[in-house]
Tab-separated table of C-alpha atoms in Angstrom:
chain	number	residue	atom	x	y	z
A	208	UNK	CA	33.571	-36.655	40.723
A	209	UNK	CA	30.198	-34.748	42.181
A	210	UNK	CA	31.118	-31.776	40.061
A	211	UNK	CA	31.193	-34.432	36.798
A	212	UNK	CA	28.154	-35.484	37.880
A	213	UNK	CA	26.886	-32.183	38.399
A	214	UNK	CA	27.772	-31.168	35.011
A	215	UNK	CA	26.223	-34.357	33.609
A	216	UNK	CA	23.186	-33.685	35.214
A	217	UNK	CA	23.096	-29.917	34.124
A	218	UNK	CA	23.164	-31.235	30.621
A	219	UNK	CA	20.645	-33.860	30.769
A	220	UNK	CA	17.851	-31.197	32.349
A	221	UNK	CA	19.016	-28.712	29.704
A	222	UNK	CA	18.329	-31.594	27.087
A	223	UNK	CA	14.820	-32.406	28.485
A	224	UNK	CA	13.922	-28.636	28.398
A	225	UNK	CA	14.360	-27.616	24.936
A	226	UNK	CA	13.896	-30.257	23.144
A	227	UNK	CA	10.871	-31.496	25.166
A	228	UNK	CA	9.206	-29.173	27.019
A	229	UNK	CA	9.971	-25.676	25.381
A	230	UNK	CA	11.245	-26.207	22.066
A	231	UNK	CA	10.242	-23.018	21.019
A	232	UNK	CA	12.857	-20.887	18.896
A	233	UNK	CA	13.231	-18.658	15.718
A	234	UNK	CA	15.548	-18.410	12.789
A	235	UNK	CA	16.208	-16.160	9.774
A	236	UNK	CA	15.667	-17.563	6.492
A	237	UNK	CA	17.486	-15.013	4.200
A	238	UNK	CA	17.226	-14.748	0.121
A	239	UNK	CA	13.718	-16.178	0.013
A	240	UNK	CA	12.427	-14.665	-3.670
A	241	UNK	CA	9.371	-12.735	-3.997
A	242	UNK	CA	6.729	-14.209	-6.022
A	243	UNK	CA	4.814	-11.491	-7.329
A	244	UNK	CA	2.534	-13.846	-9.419
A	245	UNK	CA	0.521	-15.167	-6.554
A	246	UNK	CA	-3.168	-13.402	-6.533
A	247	UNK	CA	-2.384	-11.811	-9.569
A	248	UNK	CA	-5.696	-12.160	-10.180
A	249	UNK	CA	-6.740	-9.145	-7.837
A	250	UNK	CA	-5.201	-6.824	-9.790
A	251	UNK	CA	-5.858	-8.401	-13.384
A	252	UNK	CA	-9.326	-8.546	-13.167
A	253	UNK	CA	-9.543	-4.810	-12.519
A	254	UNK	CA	-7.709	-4.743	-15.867
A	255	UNK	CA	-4.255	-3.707	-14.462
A	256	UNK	CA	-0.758	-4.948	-14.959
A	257	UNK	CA	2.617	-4.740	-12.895
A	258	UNK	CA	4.372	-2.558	-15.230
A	259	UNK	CA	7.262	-1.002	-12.685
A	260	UNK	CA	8.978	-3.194	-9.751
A	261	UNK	CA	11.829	-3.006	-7.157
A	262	UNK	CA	14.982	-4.410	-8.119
A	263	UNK	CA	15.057	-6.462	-4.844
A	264	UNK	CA	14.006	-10.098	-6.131
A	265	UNK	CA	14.674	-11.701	-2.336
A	266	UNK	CA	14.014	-10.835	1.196
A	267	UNK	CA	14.568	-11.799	4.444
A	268	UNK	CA	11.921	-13.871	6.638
A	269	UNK	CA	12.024	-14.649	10.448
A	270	UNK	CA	10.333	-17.958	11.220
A	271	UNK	CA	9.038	-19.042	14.099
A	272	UNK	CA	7.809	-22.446	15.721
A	273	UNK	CA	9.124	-25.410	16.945
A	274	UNK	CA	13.100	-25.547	17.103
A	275	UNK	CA	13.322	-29.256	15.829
A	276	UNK	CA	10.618	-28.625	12.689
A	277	UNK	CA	12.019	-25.242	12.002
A	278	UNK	CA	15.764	-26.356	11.777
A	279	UNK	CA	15.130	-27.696	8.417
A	280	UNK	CA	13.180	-24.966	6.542
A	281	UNK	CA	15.322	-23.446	3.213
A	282	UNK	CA	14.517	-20.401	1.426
A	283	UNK	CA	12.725	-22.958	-1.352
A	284	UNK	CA	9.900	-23.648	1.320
A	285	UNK	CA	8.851	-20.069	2.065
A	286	UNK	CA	6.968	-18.104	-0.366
A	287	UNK	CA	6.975	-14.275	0.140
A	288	UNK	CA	4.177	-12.520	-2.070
A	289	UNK	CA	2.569	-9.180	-1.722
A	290	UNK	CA	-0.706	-8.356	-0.608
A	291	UNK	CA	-2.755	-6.293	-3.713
A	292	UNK	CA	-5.889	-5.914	-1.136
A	293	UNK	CA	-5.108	-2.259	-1.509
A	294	UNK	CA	-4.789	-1.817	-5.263
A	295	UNK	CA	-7.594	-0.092	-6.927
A	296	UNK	CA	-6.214	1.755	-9.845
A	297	UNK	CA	-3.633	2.581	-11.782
A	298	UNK	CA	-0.559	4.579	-10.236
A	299	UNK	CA	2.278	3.790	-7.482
A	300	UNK	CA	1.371	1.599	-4.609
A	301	UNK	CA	2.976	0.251	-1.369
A	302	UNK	CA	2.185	-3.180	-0.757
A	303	UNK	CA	2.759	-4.934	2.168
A	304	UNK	CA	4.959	-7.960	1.551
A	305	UNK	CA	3.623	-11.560	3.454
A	306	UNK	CA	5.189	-15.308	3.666
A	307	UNK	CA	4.190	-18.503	4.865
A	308	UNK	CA	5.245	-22.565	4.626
A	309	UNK	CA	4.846	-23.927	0.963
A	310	UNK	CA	4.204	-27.168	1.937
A	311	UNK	CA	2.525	-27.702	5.298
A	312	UNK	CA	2.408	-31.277	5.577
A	313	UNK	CA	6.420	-31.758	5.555
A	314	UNK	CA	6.233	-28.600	8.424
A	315	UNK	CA	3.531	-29.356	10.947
A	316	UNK	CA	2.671	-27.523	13.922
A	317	UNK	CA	2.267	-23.683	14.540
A	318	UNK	CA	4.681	-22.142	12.665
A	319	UNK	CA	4.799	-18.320	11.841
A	320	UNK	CA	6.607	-16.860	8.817
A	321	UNK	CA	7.354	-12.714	8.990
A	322	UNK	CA	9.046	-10.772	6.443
A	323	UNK	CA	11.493	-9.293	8.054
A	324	UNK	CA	13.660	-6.603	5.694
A	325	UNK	CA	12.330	-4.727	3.563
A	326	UNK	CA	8.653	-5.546	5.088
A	327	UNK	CA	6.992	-3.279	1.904
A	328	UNK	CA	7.450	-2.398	-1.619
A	329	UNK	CA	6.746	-0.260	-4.156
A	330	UNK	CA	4.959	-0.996	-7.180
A	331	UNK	CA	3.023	0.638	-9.982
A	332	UNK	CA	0.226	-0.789	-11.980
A	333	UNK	CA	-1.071	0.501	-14.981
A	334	UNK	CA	-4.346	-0.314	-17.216
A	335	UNK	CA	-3.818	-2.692	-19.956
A	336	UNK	CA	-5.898	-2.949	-22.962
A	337	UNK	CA	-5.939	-4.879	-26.178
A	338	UNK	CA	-7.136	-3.762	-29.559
A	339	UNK	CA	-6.756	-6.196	-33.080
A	340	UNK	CA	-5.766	-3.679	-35.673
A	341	UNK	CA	-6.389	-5.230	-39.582
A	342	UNK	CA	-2.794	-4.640	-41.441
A	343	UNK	CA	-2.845	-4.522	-45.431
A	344	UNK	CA	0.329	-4.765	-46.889
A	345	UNK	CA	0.624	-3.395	-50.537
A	346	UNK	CA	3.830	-4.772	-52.440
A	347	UNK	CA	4.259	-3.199	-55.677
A	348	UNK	CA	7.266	-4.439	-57.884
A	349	UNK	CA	7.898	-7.398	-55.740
A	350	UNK	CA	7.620	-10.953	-57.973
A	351	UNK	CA	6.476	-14.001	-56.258
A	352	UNK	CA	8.498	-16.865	-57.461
């Protein structure tokens, strides 16, 4: 009987522990897809374009944070994007890839998202220009009917 109780007991202060006092933990959210669209605008506005990519479309990200809130994250409410703080011109650039919560108000608290594998990429950006060109077309033996 004391060891049943002993047991019991065990359980109940392992209970109180981690989900109470240190409900700390980490998981791996894998196939979260990179979204290469966010901040385009730091590279657009210097008049460049994405023209070459990986083929990797998803990574893998370690999150962080409370054990009970974290439980329930999916690959849908992580967004990984890369950071184009170091693009300046055209060519091939590594860019560091980041994540964080999509929607903050269903995950409170102090949660940290890390791309885990690969944690870079490879990229190159090249200028892109427009021009409007004036096309005359010159039919000869054609009838309109």
């Amino acid at each position: 009987f004391s060891l049943l109780l002993a047991l019991l007991c065990g359980f109940i202060a392992w209970t109180v522990v981690t989900v109470y006092i240190d409900p700390q933990g980490s998981i791996t959210v894998q196939n979260v897809p990179i979204n290469y669209a966010y901040s385009a605008s730091t590279y657009t506005a210097q008049g460049l374009d994405i023209v070459e990519k990986p083929d990797i479309e998803t990574v893998d990200v370690k999150v962080t944070g409370n054990s009970t809130i974290i439980g329930n994250i999916q690959n849908s409410d992580i967004m990984v994007y890369p950071s184009y703080a170091g693009v300046s011109g055209a060519g091939k650039v590594t860019l560091r890839l980041q994540a964080r919560l999509v929607n903050t108000t269903d995950f409170t608290g102090d949660i940290e998202c890390v791309v885990e594998d690969p944690k870079t990429i490879d990229v190159v950006f090249d200028e892109v220009s427009e021009k409007t060109l004036a096309v005359l077309v010159y039919a000869s033996g054609v009838s309109v009917a």
